[in-house]
Amino acid sequence: MELFDTHAHLDDEHLAGDVAGVIQRAADAGVASILAVGTTAASSRNCLKVAQRYPGVWSSVGIHPNHAAEVQPGDWDLVAQLASEPRVVALGETGLDLYWKDTPLAVQQDYFDRHIRLSQSIGKPLVIHQRESAAEILAMLGQARQRGPLAGVMHSFTGTADQAREFLDLGLYISFAGMVTFKKSDELRAVAAQVPTDRILVETDAPYLSPEPLRGRRPNEPARVVHTAACVAKVRGVTLDEFARQSMANAQALFGLP
């Protein structure tokens, strides 16, 4: 069995001090590939360094919506520059967050638009963060779709079945994290059961969101994506091995990997 953790913050302070151990424990659990996700210019540079050092790790580069108000001169230029690196296979974490109030919506939209346009320009997919902002994200993606094709993933998806269909119709993938395993997440598991076979992914969002039976135990790390994958496989009526093969193939297709 080989799984792909499509979203982990390996540069986070809770994981960065033991990256080698985190990656080894993931490999021991059957997690062959990890996407190290950037959230700022500095974070993106650090994620790329990890990807360049470890063969099973790939990188995304971007500016998280909750960090967009902190951007310094030259930060976006650095992200755009790093985006052309061979080990960088995605752009983000980007998107919109209307739960936290740290960054004005207009600033978030500006940087989300930058990521979308860069994605369409260089052909690398988006890693999209959505929190209480589905309508606003769908509006921006709908406008962008008029310019050309979209590629990307709705990460750590917790939306409704209708929202999932709208994102799928735009050409995006849907990724599930630890929340899908929580006891009260019946509706989310129902969504996971309905996502098309060739458009579903799993992730940890490490060091956050540890899945059952490890909920609340921090830090979360990529090895634990096995629990999420097992939960999703069960609700879809397939074996874990079968789901692992399909979700790995999906991730490779999305990120343009062999």
Short mmCIF file of C-alpha atoms in Angstrom, two decimals:
data_model
loop_
_atom_site.label_atom_id
_atom_site.label_comp_id
_atom_site.label_asym_id
_atom_site.label_seq_id
_atom_site.Cartn_x
_atom_site.Cartn_y
_atom_site.Cartn_z
CA MET A 1 0.00 0.00 0.00
CA GLU A 2 1.22 3.48 -0.90
CA LEU A 3 -0.63 6.64 0.12
CA PHE A 4 -0.09 10.30 -0.78
CA ASP A 5 -0.61 12.86 1.99
CA THR A 6 -1.60 15.80 -0.21
CA HIS A 7 -1.35 18.48 2.47
CA ALA A 8 1.16 18.71 5.33
CA HIS A 9 2.92 21.71 6.83
CA LEU A 10 6.31 20.08 7.26
CA ASP A 11 7.91 23.45 7.99
CA ASP A 12 5.65 24.06 10.99
CA GLU A 13 7.51 24.44 14.27
CA HIS A 14 5.85 21.29 15.63
CA LEU A 15 7.32 19.16 12.83
CA ALA A 16 10.36 21.02 11.48
CA GLY A 17 12.66 19.85 14.27
CA ASP A 18 12.16 16.19 13.30
CA VAL A 19 11.41 16.24 9.58
CA ALA A 20 13.51 13.13 8.94
CA GLY A 21 11.64 11.25 11.66
CA VAL A 22 8.26 12.46 10.41
CA ILE A 23 9.04 11.29 6.88
CA GLN A 24 10.41 7.95 8.07
CA ARG A 25 7.34 7.25 10.22
CA ALA A 26 5.17 8.11 7.23
CA ALA A 27 7.08 5.69 5.03
CA ASP A 28 6.80 2.98 7.68
CA ALA A 29 3.00 3.50 7.69
CA GLY A 30 2.75 3.22 3.89
CA VAL A 31 2.75 6.94 3.07
CA ALA A 32 5.08 7.14 0.09
CA SER A 33 4.54 10.77 -0.92
CA ILE A 34 3.83 14.05 0.87
CA LEU A 35 3.04 17.55 -0.38
CA ALA A 36 4.77 20.11 1.86
CA VAL A 37 2.48 23.15 1.71
CA GLY A 38 3.76 26.72 1.93
CA THR A 39 1.82 29.48 3.65
CA THR A 40 4.17 32.48 3.34
CA ALA A 41 7.15 33.37 1.16
CA ALA A 42 9.56 32.12 3.84
CA SER A 43 7.48 29.00 4.47
CA SER A 44 7.38 28.28 0.75
CA ARG A 45 11.15 28.49 0.52
CA ASN A 46 11.49 26.13 3.48
CA CYS A 47 9.04 23.63 2.01
CA LEU A 48 10.97 23.60 -1.25
CA LYS A 49 14.20 22.88 0.66
CA VAL A 50 12.54 19.87 2.30
CA ALA A 51 11.28 18.63 -1.07
CA GLN A 52 14.73 19.00 -2.59
CA ARG A 53 16.22 16.92 0.24
CA TYR A 54 13.69 14.06 0.43
CA PRO A 55 12.66 12.16 -2.74
CA GLY A 56 9.14 11.37 -1.52
CA VAL A 57 8.32 14.99 -0.71
CA TRP A 58 7.02 17.60 -3.14
CA SER A 59 6.33 21.27 -2.48
CA SER A 60 3.69 23.89 -3.02
CA VAL A 61 4.43 27.61 -2.75
CA GLY A 62 2.01 30.35 -1.88
CA ILE A 63 0.58 32.81 0.61
CA HIS A 64 -2.24 31.67 2.90
CA PRO A 65 -5.21 34.05 3.00
CA ASN A 66 -4.70 34.56 6.73
CA HIS A 67 -1.15 35.74 6.06
CA ALA A 68 -1.92 37.96 3.09
CA ALA A 69 -2.02 41.13 5.21
CA GLU A 70 1.54 40.42 6.40
CA VAL A 71 3.10 40.27 2.92
CA GLN A 72 6.30 42.29 2.58
CA PRO A 73 7.70 43.85 -0.61
CA GLY A 74 9.23 41.12 -2.72
CA ASP A 75 7.33 38.26 -1.09
CA TRP A 76 4.98 37.64 -4.02
CA ASP A 77 7.84 37.93 -6.49
CA LEU A 78 9.68 35.22 -4.54
CA VAL A 79 6.65 32.93 -4.60
CA ALA A 80 6.29 33.43 -8.35
CA GLN A 81 9.98 32.71 -8.81
CA LEU A 82 9.89 29.55 -6.68
CA ALA A 83 6.85 28.33 -8.60
CA SER A 84 9.05 27.43 -11.57
CA GLU A 85 11.24 25.06 -9.53
CA PRO A 86 10.93 21.41 -10.59
CA ARG A 87 10.07 20.14 -7.09
CA VAL A 88 7.23 22.66 -6.84
CA VAL A 89 4.09 20.97 -8.12
CA ALA A 90 1.32 23.26 -6.81
CA LEU A 91 0.47 26.83 -5.81
CA GLY A 92 -0.89 27.67 -2.40
CA GLU A 93 -2.13 27.40 0.22
CA THR A 94 -4.39 30.08 -1.16
CA GLY A 95 -8.11 30.84 -1.05
CA LEU A 96 -10.41 32.81 1.25
CA ASP A 97 -11.14 32.64 4.98
CA LEU A 98 -14.10 34.54 6.43
CA TYR A 99 -13.88 32.89 9.85
CA TRP A 100 -10.79 34.72 11.05
CA LYS A 101 -10.88 38.48 10.68
CA ASP A 102 -7.14 39.24 10.51
CA THR A 103 -7.00 39.94 6.77
CA PRO A 104 -9.51 42.15 4.92
CA LEU A 105 -11.48 40.25 2.29
CA ALA A 106 -10.25 42.54 -0.49
CA VAL A 107 -6.63 41.68 0.35
CA GLN A 108 -7.42 37.97 0.43
CA GLN A 109 -9.17 38.24 -2.93
CA ASP A 110 -6.20 40.08 -4.42
CA TYR A 111 -3.79 37.30 -3.50
CA PHE A 112 -6.21 34.52 -4.41
CA ASP A 113 -6.55 36.10 -7.84
CA ARG A 114 -2.76 36.25 -8.17
CA HIS A 115 -2.48 32.54 -7.41
CA ILE A 116 -5.26 31.68 -9.85
CA ARG A 117 -3.70 33.67 -12.68
CA LEU A 118 -0.25 32.21 -12.00
CA SER A 119 -1.76 28.72 -11.97
CA GLN A 120 -3.42 29.28 -15.32
CA SER A 121 -0.21 30.78 -16.70
CA ILE A 122 2.25 28.05 -15.71
CA GLY A 123 -0.07 25.05 -15.51
CA LYS A 124 0.45 24.10 -11.87
CA PRO A 125 -2.65 23.37 -9.73
CA LEU A 126 -4.02 25.36 -6.82
CA VAL A 127 -4.26 24.21 -3.21
CA ILE A 128 -7.39 26.03 -2.04
CA HIS A 129 -8.33 26.91 1.54
CA GLN A 130 -12.04 27.58 2.10
CA ARG A 131 -13.54 28.53 5.45
CA GLU A 132 -17.01 30.07 5.53
CA SER A 133 -16.28 31.41 2.05
CA ALA A 134 -17.65 28.90 -0.46
CA ALA A 135 -19.83 31.44 -2.30
CA GLU A 136 -17.00 33.95 -2.61
CA ILE A 137 -14.54 31.31 -3.81
CA LEU A 138 -17.00 29.89 -6.32
CA ALA A 139 -17.60 33.38 -7.70
CA MET A 140 -13.88 34.00 -8.24
CA LEU A 141 -13.26 30.58 -9.70
CA GLY A 142 -16.26 30.94 -11.99
CA GLN A 143 -14.83 34.16 -13.39
CA ALA A 144 -11.41 32.57 -13.78
CA ARG A 145 -12.92 29.57 -15.58
CA GLN A 146 -14.10 31.92 -18.30
CA ARG A 147 -10.44 32.70 -19.04
CA GLY A 148 -9.41 29.08 -19.28
CA PRO A 149 -9.22 25.71 -17.52
CA LEU A 150 -8.74 25.43 -13.77
CA ALA A 151 -6.71 22.84 -11.90
CA GLY A 152 -6.56 22.38 -8.17
CA VAL A 153 -7.85 20.80 -5.00
CA MET A 154 -10.28 21.94 -2.33
CA HIS A 155 -8.17 21.00 0.66
CA SER A 156 -9.53 19.68 3.95
CA PHE A 157 -13.04 19.81 2.53
CA THR A 158 -15.89 20.21 5.01
CA GLY A 159 -18.59 21.63 2.75
CA THR A 160 -21.89 20.27 1.53
CA ALA A 161 -22.60 17.82 -1.27
CA ASP A 162 -23.92 20.67 -3.42
CA GLN A 163 -20.75 22.69 -2.89
CA ALA A 164 -18.63 19.66 -3.72
CA ARG A 165 -20.50 19.24 -7.01
CA GLU A 166 -19.91 22.89 -7.91
CA PHE A 167 -16.18 22.59 -7.26
CA LEU A 168 -16.05 19.33 -9.20
CA ASP A 169 -17.87 20.96 -12.11
CA LEU A 170 -15.09 23.57 -12.23
CA GLY A 171 -12.54 20.78 -12.67
CA LEU A 172 -11.23 20.59 -9.10
CA TYR A 173 -10.40 17.65 -6.85
CA ILE A 174 -11.80 17.20 -3.33
CA SER A 175 -9.50 16.25 -0.44
CA PHE A 176 -10.58 14.96 2.97
CA ALA A 177 -8.65 15.36 6.21
CA GLY A 178 -9.16 14.10 9.76
CA MET A 179 -12.60 15.70 10.23
CA VAL A 180 -14.16 13.03 8.02
CA THR A 181 -13.29 10.47 10.71
CA PHE A 182 -14.93 12.34 13.60
CA LYS A 183 -17.95 10.68 15.17
CA LYS A 184 -20.37 13.50 14.33
CA SER A 185 -19.21 13.85 10.70
CA ASP A 186 -21.88 11.64 9.11
CA GLU A 187 -22.80 14.30 6.53
CA LEU A 188 -19.18 14.78 5.53
CA ARG A 189 -18.69 11.03 5.16
CA ALA A 190 -21.75 10.99 2.90
CA VAL A 191 -20.04 13.58 0.71
CA ALA A 192 -16.86 11.51 0.65
CA ALA A 193 -18.87 8.53 -0.52
CA GLN A 194 -20.18 10.48 -3.51
CA VAL A 195 -17.04 12.14 -4.91
CA PRO A 196 -16.08 10.59 -8.27
CA THR A 197 -13.42 7.91 -8.03
CA ASP A 198 -10.91 9.87 -10.10
CA ARG A 199 -11.27 13.15 -8.17
CA ILE A 200 -10.83 12.22 -4.50
CA LEU A 201 -7.74 12.78 -2.34
CA VAL A 202 -6.76 12.48 1.33
CA GLU A 203 -4.50 14.55 3.56
CA THR A 204 -3.54 15.25 7.16
CA ASP A 205 -3.18 19.05 7.24
CA ALA A 206 -0.43 18.18 9.74
CA PRO A 207 0.28 19.28 12.41
CA TYR A 208 -3.47 19.94 12.79
CA LEU A 209 -6.63 17.82 12.74
CA SER A 210 -5.49 14.41 13.95
CA PRO A 211 -8.00 11.78 12.84
CA GLU A 212 -9.81 9.26 14.99
CA PRO A 213 -8.67 7.29 16.93
CA LEU A 214 -5.96 9.89 17.59
CA ARG A 215 -8.17 12.98 17.70
CA GLY A 216 -6.75 15.65 19.96
CA ARG A 217 -3.25 14.17 20.00
CA ARG A 218 -0.80 16.71 18.64
CA PRO A 219 1.08 17.12 16.51
CA ASN A 220 -0.68 15.33 13.68
CA GLU A 221 1.74 13.98 11.10
CA PRO A 222 1.59 12.34 7.66
CA ALA A 223 1.71 8.75 8.98
CA ARG A 224 -1.78 9.30 10.38
CA VAL A 225 -3.34 9.82 6.95
CA VAL A 226 -3.77 6.04 6.96
CA HIS A 227 -6.68 6.43 9.42
CA THR A 228 -8.40 8.97 7.19
CA ALA A 229 -7.89 6.82 4.11
CA ALA A 230 -9.31 3.78 5.90
CA CYS A 231 -12.41 5.75 6.92
CA VAL A 232 -13.00 7.06 3.40
CA ALA A 233 -12.40 3.62 1.88
CA LYS A 234 -14.98 2.13 4.23
CA VAL A 235 -17.73 4.61 3.36
CA ARG A 236 -16.99 4.12 -0.34
CA GLY A 237 -17.22 0.34 -0.01
CA VAL A 238 -13.68 -0.44 -1.19
CA THR A 239 -10.60 -1.89 0.44
CA LEU A 240 -7.91 0.37 1.84
CA ASP A 241 -5.45 -0.98 -0.73
CA GLU A 242 -7.81 -0.16 -3.58
CA PHE A 243 -8.46 3.33 -2.27
CA ALA A 244 -4.75 3.91 -1.73
CA ARG A 245 -4.00 2.98 -5.34
CA GLN A 246 -6.73 5.23 -6.70
CA SER A 247 -6.00 8.25 -4.51
CA MET A 248 -2.28 7.94 -5.28
CA ALA A 249 -3.05 7.89 -9.00
CA ASN A 250 -5.32 10.91 -8.54
CA ALA A 251 -2.61 12.88 -6.75
CA GLN A 252 -0.05 12.00 -9.38
CA ALA A 253 -2.43 13.14 -12.10
CA LEU A 254 -3.24 16.42 -10.35
CA PHE A 255 0.37 17.29 -9.59
CA GLY A 256 1.74 16.09 -12.91
CA LEU A 257 3.92 13.36 -11.41
CA PRO A 258 4.99 10.10 -13.09
#
